[in-house]
GROMACS .gro file of C-alpha atoms in nm:
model
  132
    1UNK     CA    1   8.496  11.702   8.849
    2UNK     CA    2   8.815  11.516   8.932
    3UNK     CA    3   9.071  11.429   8.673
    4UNK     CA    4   9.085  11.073   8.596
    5UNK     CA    5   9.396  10.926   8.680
    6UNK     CA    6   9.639  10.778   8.390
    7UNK     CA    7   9.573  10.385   8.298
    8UNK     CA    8   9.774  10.154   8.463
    9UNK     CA    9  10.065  10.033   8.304
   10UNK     CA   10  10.378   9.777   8.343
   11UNK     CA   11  10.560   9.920   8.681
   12UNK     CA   12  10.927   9.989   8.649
   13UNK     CA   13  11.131   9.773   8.845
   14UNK     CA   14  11.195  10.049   9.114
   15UNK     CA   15  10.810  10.055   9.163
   16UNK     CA   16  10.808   9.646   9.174
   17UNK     CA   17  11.105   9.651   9.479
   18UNK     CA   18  10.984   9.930   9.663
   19UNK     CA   19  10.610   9.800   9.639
   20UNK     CA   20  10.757   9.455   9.704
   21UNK     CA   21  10.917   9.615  10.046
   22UNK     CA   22  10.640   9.779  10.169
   23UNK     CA   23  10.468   9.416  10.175
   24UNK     CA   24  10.784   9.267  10.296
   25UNK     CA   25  10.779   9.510  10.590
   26UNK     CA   26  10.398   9.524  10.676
   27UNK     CA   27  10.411   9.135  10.685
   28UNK     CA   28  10.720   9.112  10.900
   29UNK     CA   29  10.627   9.342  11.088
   30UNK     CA   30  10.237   9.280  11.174
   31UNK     CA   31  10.358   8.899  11.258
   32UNK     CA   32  10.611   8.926  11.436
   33UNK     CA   33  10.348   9.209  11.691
   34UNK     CA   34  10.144   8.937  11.734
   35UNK     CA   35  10.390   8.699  11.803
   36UNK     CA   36  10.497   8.905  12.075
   37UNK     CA   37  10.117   8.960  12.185
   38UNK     CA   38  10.086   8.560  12.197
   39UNK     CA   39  10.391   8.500  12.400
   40UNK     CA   40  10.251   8.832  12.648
   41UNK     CA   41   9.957   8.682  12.679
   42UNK     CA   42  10.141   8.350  12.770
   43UNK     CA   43  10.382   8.471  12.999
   44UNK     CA   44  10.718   8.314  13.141
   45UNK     CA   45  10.970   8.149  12.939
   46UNK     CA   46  10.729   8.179  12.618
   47UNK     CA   47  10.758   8.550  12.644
   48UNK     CA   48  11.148   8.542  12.684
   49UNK     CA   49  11.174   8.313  12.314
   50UNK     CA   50  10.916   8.477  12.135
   51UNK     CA   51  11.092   8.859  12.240
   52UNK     CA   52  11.406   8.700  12.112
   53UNK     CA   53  11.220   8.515  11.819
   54UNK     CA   54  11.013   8.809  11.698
   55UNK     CA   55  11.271   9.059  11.748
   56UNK     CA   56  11.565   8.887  11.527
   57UNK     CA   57  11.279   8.857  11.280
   58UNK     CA   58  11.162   9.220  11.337
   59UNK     CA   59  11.552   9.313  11.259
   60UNK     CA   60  11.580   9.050  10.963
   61UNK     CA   61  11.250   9.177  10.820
   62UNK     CA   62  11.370   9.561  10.797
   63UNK     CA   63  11.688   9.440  10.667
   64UNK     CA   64  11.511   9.331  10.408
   65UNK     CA   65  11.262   9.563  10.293
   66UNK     CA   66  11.584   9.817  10.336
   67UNK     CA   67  11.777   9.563  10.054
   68UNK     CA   68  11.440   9.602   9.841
   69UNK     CA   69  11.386   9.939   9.886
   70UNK     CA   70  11.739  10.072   9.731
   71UNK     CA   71  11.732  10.248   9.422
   72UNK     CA   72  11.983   9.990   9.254
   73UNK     CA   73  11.976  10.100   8.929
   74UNK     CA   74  12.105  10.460   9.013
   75UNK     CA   75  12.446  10.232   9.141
   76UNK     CA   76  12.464   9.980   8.815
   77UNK     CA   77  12.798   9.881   8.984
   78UNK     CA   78  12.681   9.799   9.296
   79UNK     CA   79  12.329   9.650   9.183
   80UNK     CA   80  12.490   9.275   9.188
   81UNK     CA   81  12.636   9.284   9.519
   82UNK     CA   82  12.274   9.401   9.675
   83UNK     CA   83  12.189   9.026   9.741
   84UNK     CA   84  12.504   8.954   9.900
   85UNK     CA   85  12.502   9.278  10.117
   86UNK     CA   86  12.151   9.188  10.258
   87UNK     CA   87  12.297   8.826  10.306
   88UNK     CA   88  12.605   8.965  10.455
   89UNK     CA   89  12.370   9.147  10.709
   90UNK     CA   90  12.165   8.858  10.769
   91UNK     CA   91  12.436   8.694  10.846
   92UNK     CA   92  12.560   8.963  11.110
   93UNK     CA   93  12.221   8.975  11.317
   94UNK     CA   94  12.208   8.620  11.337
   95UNK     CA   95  12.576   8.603  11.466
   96UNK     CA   96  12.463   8.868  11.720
   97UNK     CA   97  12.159   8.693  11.827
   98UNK     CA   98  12.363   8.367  11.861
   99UNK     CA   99  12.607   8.574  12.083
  100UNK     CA  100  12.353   8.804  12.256
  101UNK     CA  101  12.101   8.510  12.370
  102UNK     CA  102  12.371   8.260  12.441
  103UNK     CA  103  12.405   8.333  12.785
  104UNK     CA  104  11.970   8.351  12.827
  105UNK     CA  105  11.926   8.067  12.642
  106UNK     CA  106  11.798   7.839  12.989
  107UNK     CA  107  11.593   8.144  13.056
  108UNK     CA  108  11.351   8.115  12.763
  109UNK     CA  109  11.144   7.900  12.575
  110UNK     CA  110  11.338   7.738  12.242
  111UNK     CA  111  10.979   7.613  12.090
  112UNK     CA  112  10.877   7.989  12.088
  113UNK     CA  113  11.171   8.157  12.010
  114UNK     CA  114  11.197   7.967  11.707
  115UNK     CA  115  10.829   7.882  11.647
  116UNK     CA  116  10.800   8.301  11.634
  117UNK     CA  117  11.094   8.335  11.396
  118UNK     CA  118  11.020   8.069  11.145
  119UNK     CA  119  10.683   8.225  11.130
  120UNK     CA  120  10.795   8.557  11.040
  121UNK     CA  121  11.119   8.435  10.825
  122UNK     CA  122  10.869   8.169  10.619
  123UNK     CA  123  10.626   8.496  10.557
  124UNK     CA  124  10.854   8.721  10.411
  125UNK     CA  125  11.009   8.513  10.241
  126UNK     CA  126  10.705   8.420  10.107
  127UNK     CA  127  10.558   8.760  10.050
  128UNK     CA  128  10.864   8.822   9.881
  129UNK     CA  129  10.896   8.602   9.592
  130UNK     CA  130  10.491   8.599   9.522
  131UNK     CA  131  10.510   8.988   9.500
  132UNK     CA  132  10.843   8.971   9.303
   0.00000   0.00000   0.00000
């Protein structure tokens, strides 16, 4: 016979942000795949947007799960400043998209590059503050 396992109880808050980046990163991660599989499957400049669109959001969705997945209560000092460091690093893959796709930006398709990463970017979001 198998031991039962203990009852369920209220998570800590560790369990709650690592359990909330899991989520964060199967969601991200899942959408923007079949974002890529859509613009594959359409070809052209739709592929081009939706590899740039999917990939920023790709980046900005394990940037995020990283930000939820630090143990911030082992660095009390440093638990404030974990928004602003994920923002901070938002901030610099966006800058480097900007600057990386600038000069491919008449190559590819602006509906799906930003179709593909408002998708992703509205879903984490999304999966973040339901599961927080």
């Amino acid at each position: 016979m198998t031991p039962t396992p203990p009852p369920p109880g209220p998570l800590s808050h560790q369990e709650v942000f690592r359990r909330t980046a899991r989520r964060v990163l199967v969601v991200g991660l899942v959408l923007a795949a079949l974002a890529l599989a859509g613009g594959g499957v359409t070809g052209g400049q739709a592929w081009s947007g939706v590899l740039w669109g999917a990939g920023a959001g790709a980046v900005l969705t394990i940037v995020t799960a990283a930000a939820l997945a630090v143990p911030w209560d082992r660095y009390p000092l440093l638990a404030s400043s974990g928004v602003m460091i994920s923002f901070a690093a938002k901030i610099v893959v966006m800058v480097a998209v900007v600057v990386l796709a600038g000069p491919y930006k008449a190559s590819f398709s602006a509906g799906w590059f930003f179709a593909s990463l408002a998708v992703i970017l509205l879903a984490v979001t999304a999966v973040e503050v339901g599961s927080l």
